JSON list of C-alpha atoms in Angstrom, two decimals:
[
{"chain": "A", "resi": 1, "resn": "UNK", "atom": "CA", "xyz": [13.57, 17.56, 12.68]},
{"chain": "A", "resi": 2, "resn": "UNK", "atom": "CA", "xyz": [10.64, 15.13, 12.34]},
{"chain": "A", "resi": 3, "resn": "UNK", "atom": "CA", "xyz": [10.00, 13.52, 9.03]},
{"chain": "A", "resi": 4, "resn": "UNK", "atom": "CA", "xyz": [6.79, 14.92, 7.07]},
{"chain": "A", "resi": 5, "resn": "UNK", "atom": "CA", "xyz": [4.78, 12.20, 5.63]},
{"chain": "A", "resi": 6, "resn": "UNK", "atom": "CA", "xyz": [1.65, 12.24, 3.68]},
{"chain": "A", "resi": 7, "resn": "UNK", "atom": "CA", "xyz": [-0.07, 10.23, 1.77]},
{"chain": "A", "resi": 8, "resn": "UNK", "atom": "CA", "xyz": [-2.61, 11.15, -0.94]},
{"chain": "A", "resi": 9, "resn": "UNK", "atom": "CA", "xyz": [-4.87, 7.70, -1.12]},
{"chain": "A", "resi": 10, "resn": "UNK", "atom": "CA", "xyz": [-8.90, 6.57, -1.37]},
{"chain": "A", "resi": 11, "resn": "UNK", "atom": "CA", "xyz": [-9.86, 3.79, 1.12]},
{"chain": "A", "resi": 12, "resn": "UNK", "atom": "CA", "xyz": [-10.89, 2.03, -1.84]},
{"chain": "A", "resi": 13, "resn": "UNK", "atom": "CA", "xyz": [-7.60, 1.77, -3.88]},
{"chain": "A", "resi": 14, "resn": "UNK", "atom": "CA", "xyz": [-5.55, -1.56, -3.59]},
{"chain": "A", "resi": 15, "resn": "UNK", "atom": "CA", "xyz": [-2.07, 0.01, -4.08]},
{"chain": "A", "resi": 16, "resn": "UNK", "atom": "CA", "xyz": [-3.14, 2.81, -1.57]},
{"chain": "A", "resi": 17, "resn": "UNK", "atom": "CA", "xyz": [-3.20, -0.41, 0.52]},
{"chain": "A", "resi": 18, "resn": "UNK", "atom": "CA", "xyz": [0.12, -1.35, -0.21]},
{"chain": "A", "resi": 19, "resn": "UNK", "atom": "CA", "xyz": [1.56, 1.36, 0.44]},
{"chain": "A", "resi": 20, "resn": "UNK", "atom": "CA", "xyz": [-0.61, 1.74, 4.17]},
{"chain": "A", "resi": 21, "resn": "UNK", "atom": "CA", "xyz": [0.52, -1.60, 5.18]},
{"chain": "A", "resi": 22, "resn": "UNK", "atom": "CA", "xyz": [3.72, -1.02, 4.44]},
{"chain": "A", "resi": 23, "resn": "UNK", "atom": "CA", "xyz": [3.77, 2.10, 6.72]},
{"chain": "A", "resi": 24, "resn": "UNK", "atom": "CA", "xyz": [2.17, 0.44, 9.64]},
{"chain": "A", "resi": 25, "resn": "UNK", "atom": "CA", "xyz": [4.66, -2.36, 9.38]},
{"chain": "A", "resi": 26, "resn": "UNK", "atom": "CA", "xyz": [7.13, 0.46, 9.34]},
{"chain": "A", "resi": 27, "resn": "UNK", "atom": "CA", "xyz": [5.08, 2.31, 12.02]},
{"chain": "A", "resi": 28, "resn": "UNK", "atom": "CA", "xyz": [6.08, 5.49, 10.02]},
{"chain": "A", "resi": 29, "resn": "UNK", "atom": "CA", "xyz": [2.95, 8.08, 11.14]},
{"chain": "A", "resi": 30, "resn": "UNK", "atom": "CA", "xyz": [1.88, 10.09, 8.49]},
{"chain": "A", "resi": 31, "resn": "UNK", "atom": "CA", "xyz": [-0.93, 12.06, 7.58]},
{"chain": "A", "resi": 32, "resn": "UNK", "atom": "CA", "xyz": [-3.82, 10.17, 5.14]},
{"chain": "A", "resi": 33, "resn": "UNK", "atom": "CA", "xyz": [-5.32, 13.03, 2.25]},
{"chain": "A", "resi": 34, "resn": "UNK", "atom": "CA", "xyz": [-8.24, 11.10, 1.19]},
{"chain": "A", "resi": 35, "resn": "UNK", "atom": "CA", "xyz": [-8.51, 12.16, -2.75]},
{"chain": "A", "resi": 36, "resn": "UNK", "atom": "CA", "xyz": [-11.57, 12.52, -4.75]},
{"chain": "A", "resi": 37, "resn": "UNK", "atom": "CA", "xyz": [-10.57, 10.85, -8.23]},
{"chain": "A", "resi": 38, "resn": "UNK", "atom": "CA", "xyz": [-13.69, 12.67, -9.86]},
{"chain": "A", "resi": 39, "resn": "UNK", "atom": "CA", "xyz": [-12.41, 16.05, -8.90]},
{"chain": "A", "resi": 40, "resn": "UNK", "atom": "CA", "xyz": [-8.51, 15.83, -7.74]},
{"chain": "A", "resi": 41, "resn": "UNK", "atom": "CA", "xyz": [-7.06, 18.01, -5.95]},
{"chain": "A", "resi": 42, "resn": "UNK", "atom": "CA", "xyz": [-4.88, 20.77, -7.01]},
{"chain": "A", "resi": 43, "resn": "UNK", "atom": "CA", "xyz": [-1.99, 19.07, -4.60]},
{"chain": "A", "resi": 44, "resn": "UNK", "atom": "CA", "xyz": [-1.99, 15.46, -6.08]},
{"chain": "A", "resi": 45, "resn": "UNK", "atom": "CA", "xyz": [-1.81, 16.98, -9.51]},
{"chain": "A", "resi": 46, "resn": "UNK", "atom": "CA", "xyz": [0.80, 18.56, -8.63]},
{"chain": "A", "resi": 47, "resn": "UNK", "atom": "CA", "xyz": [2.56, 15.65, -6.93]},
{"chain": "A", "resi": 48, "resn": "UNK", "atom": "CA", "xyz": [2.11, 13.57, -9.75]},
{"chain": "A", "resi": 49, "resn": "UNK", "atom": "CA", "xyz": [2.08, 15.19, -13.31]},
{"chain": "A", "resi": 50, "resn": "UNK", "atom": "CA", "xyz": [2.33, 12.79, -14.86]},
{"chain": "A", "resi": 51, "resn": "UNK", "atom": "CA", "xyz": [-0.02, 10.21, -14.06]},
{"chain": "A", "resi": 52, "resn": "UNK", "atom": "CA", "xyz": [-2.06, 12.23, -12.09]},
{"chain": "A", "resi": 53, "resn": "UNK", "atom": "CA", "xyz": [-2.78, 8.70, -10.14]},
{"chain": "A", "resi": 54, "resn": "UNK", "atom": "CA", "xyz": [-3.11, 7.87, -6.23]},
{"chain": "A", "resi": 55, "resn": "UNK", "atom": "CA", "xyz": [-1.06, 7.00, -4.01]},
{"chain": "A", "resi": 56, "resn": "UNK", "atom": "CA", "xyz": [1.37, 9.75, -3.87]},
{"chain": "A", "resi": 57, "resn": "UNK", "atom": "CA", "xyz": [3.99, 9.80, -0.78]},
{"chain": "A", "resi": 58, "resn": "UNK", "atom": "CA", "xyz": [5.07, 13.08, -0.06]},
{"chain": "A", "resi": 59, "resn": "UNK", "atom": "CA", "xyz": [8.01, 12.67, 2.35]},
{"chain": "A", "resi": 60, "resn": "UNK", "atom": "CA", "xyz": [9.55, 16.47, 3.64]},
{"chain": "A", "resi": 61, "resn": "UNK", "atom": "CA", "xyz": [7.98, 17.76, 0.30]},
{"chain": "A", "resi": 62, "resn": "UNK", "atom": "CA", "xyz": [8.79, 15.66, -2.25]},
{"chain": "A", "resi": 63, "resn": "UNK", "atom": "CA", "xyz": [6.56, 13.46, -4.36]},
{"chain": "A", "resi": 64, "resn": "UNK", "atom": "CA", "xyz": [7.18, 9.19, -4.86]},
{"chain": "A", "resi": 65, "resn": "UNK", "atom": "CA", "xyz": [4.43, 7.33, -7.29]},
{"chain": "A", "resi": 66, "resn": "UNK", "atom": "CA", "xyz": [3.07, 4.12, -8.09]},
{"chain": "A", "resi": 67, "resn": "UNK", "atom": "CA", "xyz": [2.76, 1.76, -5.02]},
{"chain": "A", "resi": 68, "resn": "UNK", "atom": "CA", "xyz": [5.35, -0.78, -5.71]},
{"chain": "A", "resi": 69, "resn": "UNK", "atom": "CA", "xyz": [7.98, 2.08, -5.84]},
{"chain": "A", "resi": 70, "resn": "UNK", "atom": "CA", "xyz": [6.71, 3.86, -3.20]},
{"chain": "A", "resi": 71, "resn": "UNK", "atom": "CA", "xyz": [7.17, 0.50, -0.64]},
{"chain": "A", "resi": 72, "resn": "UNK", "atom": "CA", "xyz": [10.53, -0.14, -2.07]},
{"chain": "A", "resi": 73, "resn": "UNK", "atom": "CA", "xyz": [11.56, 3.76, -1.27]},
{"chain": "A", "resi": 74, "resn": "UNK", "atom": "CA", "xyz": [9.41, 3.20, 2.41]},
{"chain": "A", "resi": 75, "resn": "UNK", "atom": "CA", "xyz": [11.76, -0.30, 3.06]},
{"chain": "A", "resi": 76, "resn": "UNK", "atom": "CA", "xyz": [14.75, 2.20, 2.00]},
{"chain": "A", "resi": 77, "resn": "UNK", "atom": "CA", "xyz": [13.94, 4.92, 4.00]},
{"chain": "A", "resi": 78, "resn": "UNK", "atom": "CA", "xyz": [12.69, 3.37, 7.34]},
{"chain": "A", "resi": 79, "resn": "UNK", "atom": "CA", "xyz": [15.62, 0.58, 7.93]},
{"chain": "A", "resi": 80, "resn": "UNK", "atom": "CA", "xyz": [15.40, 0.67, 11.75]},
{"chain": "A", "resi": 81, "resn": "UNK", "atom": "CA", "xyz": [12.70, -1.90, 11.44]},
{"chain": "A", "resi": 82, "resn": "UNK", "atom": "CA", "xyz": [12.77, -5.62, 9.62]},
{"chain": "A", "resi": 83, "resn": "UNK", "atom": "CA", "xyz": [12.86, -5.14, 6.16]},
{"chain": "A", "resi": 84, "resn": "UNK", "atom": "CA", "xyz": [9.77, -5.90, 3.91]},
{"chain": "A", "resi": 85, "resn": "UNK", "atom": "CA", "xyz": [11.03, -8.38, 1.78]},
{"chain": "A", "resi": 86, "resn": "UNK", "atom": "CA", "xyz": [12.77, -11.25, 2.81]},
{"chain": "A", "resi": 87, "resn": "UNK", "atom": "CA", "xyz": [16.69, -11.10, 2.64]},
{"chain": "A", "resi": 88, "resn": "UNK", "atom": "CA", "xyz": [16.74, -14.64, 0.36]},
{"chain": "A", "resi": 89, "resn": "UNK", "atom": "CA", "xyz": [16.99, -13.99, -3.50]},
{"chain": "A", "resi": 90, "resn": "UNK", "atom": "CA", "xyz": [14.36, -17.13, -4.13]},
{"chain": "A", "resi": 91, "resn": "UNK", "atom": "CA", "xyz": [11.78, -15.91, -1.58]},
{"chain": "A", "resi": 92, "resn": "UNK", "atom": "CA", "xyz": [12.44, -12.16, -3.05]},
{"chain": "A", "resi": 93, "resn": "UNK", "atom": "CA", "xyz": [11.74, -13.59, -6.40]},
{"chain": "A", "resi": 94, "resn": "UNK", "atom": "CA", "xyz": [8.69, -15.21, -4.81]},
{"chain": "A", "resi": 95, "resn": "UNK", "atom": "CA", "xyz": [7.36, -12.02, -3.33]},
{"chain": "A", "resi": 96, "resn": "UNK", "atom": "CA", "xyz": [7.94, -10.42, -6.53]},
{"chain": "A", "resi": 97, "resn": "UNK", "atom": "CA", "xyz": [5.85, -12.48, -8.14]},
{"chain": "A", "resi": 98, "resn": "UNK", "atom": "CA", "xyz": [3.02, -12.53, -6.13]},
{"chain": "A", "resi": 99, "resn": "UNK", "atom": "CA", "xyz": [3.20, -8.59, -6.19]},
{"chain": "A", "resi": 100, "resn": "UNK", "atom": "CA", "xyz": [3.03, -8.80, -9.95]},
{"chain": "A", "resi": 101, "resn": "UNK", "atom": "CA", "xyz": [0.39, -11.86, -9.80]},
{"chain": "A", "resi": 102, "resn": "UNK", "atom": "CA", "xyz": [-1.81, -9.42, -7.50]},
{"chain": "A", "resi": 103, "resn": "UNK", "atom": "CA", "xyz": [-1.21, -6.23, -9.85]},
{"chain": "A", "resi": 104, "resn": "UNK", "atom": "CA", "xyz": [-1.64, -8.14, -13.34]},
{"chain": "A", "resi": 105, "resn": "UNK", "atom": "CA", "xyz": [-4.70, -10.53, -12.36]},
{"chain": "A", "resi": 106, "resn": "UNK", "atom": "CA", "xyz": [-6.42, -9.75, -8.83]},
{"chain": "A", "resi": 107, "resn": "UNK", "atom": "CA", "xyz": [-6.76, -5.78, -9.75]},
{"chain": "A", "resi": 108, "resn": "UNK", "atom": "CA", "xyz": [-8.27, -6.88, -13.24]},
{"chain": "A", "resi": 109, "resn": "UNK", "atom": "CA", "xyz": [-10.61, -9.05, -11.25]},
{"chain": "A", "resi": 110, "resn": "UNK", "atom": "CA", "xyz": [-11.55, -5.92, -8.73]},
{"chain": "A", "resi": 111, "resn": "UNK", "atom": "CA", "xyz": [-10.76, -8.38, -5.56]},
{"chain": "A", "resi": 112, "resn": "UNK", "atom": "CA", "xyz": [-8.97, -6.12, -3.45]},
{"chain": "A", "resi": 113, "resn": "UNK", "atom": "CA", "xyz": [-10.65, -3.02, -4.49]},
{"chain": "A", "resi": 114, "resn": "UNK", "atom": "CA", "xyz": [-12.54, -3.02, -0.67]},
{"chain": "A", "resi": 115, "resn": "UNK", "atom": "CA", "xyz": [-11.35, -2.92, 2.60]},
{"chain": "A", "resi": 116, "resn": "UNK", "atom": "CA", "xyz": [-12.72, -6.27, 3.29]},
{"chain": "A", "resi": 117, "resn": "UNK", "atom": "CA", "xyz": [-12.55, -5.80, 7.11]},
{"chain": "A", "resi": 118, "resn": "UNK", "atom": "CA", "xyz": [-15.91, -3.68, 5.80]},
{"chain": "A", "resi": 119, "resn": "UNK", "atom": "CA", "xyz": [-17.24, -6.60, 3.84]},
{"chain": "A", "resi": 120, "resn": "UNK", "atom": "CA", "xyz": [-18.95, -9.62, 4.66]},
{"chain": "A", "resi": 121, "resn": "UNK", "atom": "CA", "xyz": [-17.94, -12.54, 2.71]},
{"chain": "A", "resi": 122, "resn": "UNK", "atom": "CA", "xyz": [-19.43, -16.12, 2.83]},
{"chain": "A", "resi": 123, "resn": "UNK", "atom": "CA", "xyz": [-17.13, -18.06, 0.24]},
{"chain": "A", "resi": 124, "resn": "UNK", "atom": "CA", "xyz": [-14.50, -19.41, 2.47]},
{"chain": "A", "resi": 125, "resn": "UNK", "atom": "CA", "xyz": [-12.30, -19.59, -0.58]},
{"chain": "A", "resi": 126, "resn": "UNK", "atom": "CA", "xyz": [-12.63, -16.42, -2.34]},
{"chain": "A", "resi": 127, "resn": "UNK", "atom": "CA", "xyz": [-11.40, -15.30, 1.96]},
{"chain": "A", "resi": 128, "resn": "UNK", "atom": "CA", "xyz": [-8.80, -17.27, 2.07]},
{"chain": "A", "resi": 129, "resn": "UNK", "atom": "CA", "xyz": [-7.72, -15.67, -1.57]},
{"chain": "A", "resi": 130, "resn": "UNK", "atom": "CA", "xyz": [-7.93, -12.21, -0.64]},
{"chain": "A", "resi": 131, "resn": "UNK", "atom": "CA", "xyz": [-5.90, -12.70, 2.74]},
{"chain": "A", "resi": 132, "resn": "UNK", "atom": "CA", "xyz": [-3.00, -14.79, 0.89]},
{"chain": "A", "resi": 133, "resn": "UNK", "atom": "CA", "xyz": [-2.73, -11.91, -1.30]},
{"chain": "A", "resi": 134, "resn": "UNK", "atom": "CA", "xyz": [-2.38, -8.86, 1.01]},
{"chain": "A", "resi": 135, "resn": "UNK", "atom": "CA", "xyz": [-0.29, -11.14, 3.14]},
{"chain": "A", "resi": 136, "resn": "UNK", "atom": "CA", "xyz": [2.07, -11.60, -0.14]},
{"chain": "A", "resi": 137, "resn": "UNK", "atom": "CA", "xyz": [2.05, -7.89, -0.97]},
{"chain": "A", "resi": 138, "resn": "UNK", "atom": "CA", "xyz": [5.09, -7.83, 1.42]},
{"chain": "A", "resi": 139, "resn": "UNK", "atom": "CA", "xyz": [6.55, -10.76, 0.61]},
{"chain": "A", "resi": 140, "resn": "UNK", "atom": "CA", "xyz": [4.62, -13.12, 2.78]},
{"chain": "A", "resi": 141, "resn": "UNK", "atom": "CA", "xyz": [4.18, -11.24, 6.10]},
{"chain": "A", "resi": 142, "resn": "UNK", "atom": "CA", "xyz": [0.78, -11.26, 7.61]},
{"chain": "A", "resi": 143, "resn": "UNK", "atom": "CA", "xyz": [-0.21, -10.71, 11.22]},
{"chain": "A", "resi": 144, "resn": "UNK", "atom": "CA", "xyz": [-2.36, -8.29, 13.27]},
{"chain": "A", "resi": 145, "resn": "UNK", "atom": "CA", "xyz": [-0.72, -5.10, 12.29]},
{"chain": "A", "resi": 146, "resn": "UNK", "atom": "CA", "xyz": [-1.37, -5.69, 8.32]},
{"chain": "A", "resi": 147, "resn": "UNK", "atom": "CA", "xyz": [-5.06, -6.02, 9.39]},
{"chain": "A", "resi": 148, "resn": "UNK", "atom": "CA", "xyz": [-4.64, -2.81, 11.44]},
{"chain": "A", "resi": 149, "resn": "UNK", "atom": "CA", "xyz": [-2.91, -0.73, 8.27]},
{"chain": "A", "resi": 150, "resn": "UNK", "atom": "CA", "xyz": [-6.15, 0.85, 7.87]},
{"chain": "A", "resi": 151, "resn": "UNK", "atom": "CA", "xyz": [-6.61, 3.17, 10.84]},
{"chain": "A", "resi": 152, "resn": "UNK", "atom": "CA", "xyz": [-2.95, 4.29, 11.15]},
{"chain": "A", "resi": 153, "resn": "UNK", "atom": "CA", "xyz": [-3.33, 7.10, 8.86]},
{"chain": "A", "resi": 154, "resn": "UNK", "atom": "CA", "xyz": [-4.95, 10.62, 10.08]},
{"chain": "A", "resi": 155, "resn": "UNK", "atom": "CA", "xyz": [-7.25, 11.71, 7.63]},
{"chain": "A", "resi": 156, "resn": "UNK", "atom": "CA", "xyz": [-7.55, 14.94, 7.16]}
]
C-alpha cells in the first residue's frame, strides 16, 4: 500500500517551505492543498484544531503541525534517504540554531515570506542572506533540488 501524503500549505508561507524542501530532499510525492488563510477550509480545520495554522502533513490520514515537527517526523519517516540533519551533535546544534535564528528573526523581518525564485533582487547581500538561510533550514544542505522544492507538489 502506497503512502498518502498531503500537504495543506500557501506558496507564500516560509515553514510551508520547510516542510516542501524537506520532501523533495526526501523525494516523498505528495499532493500540495493550497489553503486560503482568509477563508480555511473545512479540512485544515479539522487537521489542526488547535492552531488552525498551515502547514499540516496528513500522512495515511493523520494530521502533523508546525513545520519544525513536521521535518523531524518527515526525517523519521522517510530513512531510506540521507538524513536531514547532520549525524554530529555540534553541527546538529548548529542547524538548530539557525532553524531557530530563521524562525525568531528572519520571519519577524518577512524575508522568506516569497518564493524568491519569483522575485528579482538587486542587493547582492540581502541574496546571499536569504539563500544561507533556506540552505540552513536543513542543517546546511543546499543544492539544485532545494531550489526545485517548489514544483514537486501537485496542487490540487
Amino acid at each position: 500500500m502506497a503512502d498518502e501524503v498531503v500537504l495543506l500549505d500557501t506558496w507564500a508561507s516560509m515553514f510551508g517551505m520547510r516542510v516542501r524542501i524537506a520532501l523533495a530532499e526526501k523525494s516523498v510525492k505528495y499532493e500540495l492543498k493550497e489553503e486560503n488563510l482568509r477563508d480555511k477550509s473545512p479540512l485544515l480545520l479539522q487537521m489542526n484544531p488547535v492552531h488552525k495554522k498551515i502547514p499540516v502533513l496528513i500522512h495515511n490520514g493523520k494530521p502533523i503541525c508546525e513545520s519544525a515537527i513536521i521535518v523531524q517526523y518527515i526525517d523519521e519517516v522517510w530513512n531510506h534517504n540521507p538524513p536531514l540533519m547532520p549525524s554530529d551533535p555540534y553541527e546538529r546544534a548548529q542547524a538548530r540554531f539557525w532553524v531557530d535564528y530563521i524562525d525568531k528573526k528572519v520571519c519577524a523581518l518577512g524575508l522568506l515570506s516569497c518564493d524568491f525564485s519569483f522575485c528579482t533582487v538587486s542587493n547582492s547581500d540581502f541574496v546571499i542572506l536569504v539563500i544561507k538561510c533556506r540552505c540552513m533550514i536543513l542543517g546546511g544542505k543546499c543544492g539544485f533540488q532545494v531550489e526545485r522544492s517548489m514544483r514537486h507538489g501537485r496542487r490540487s
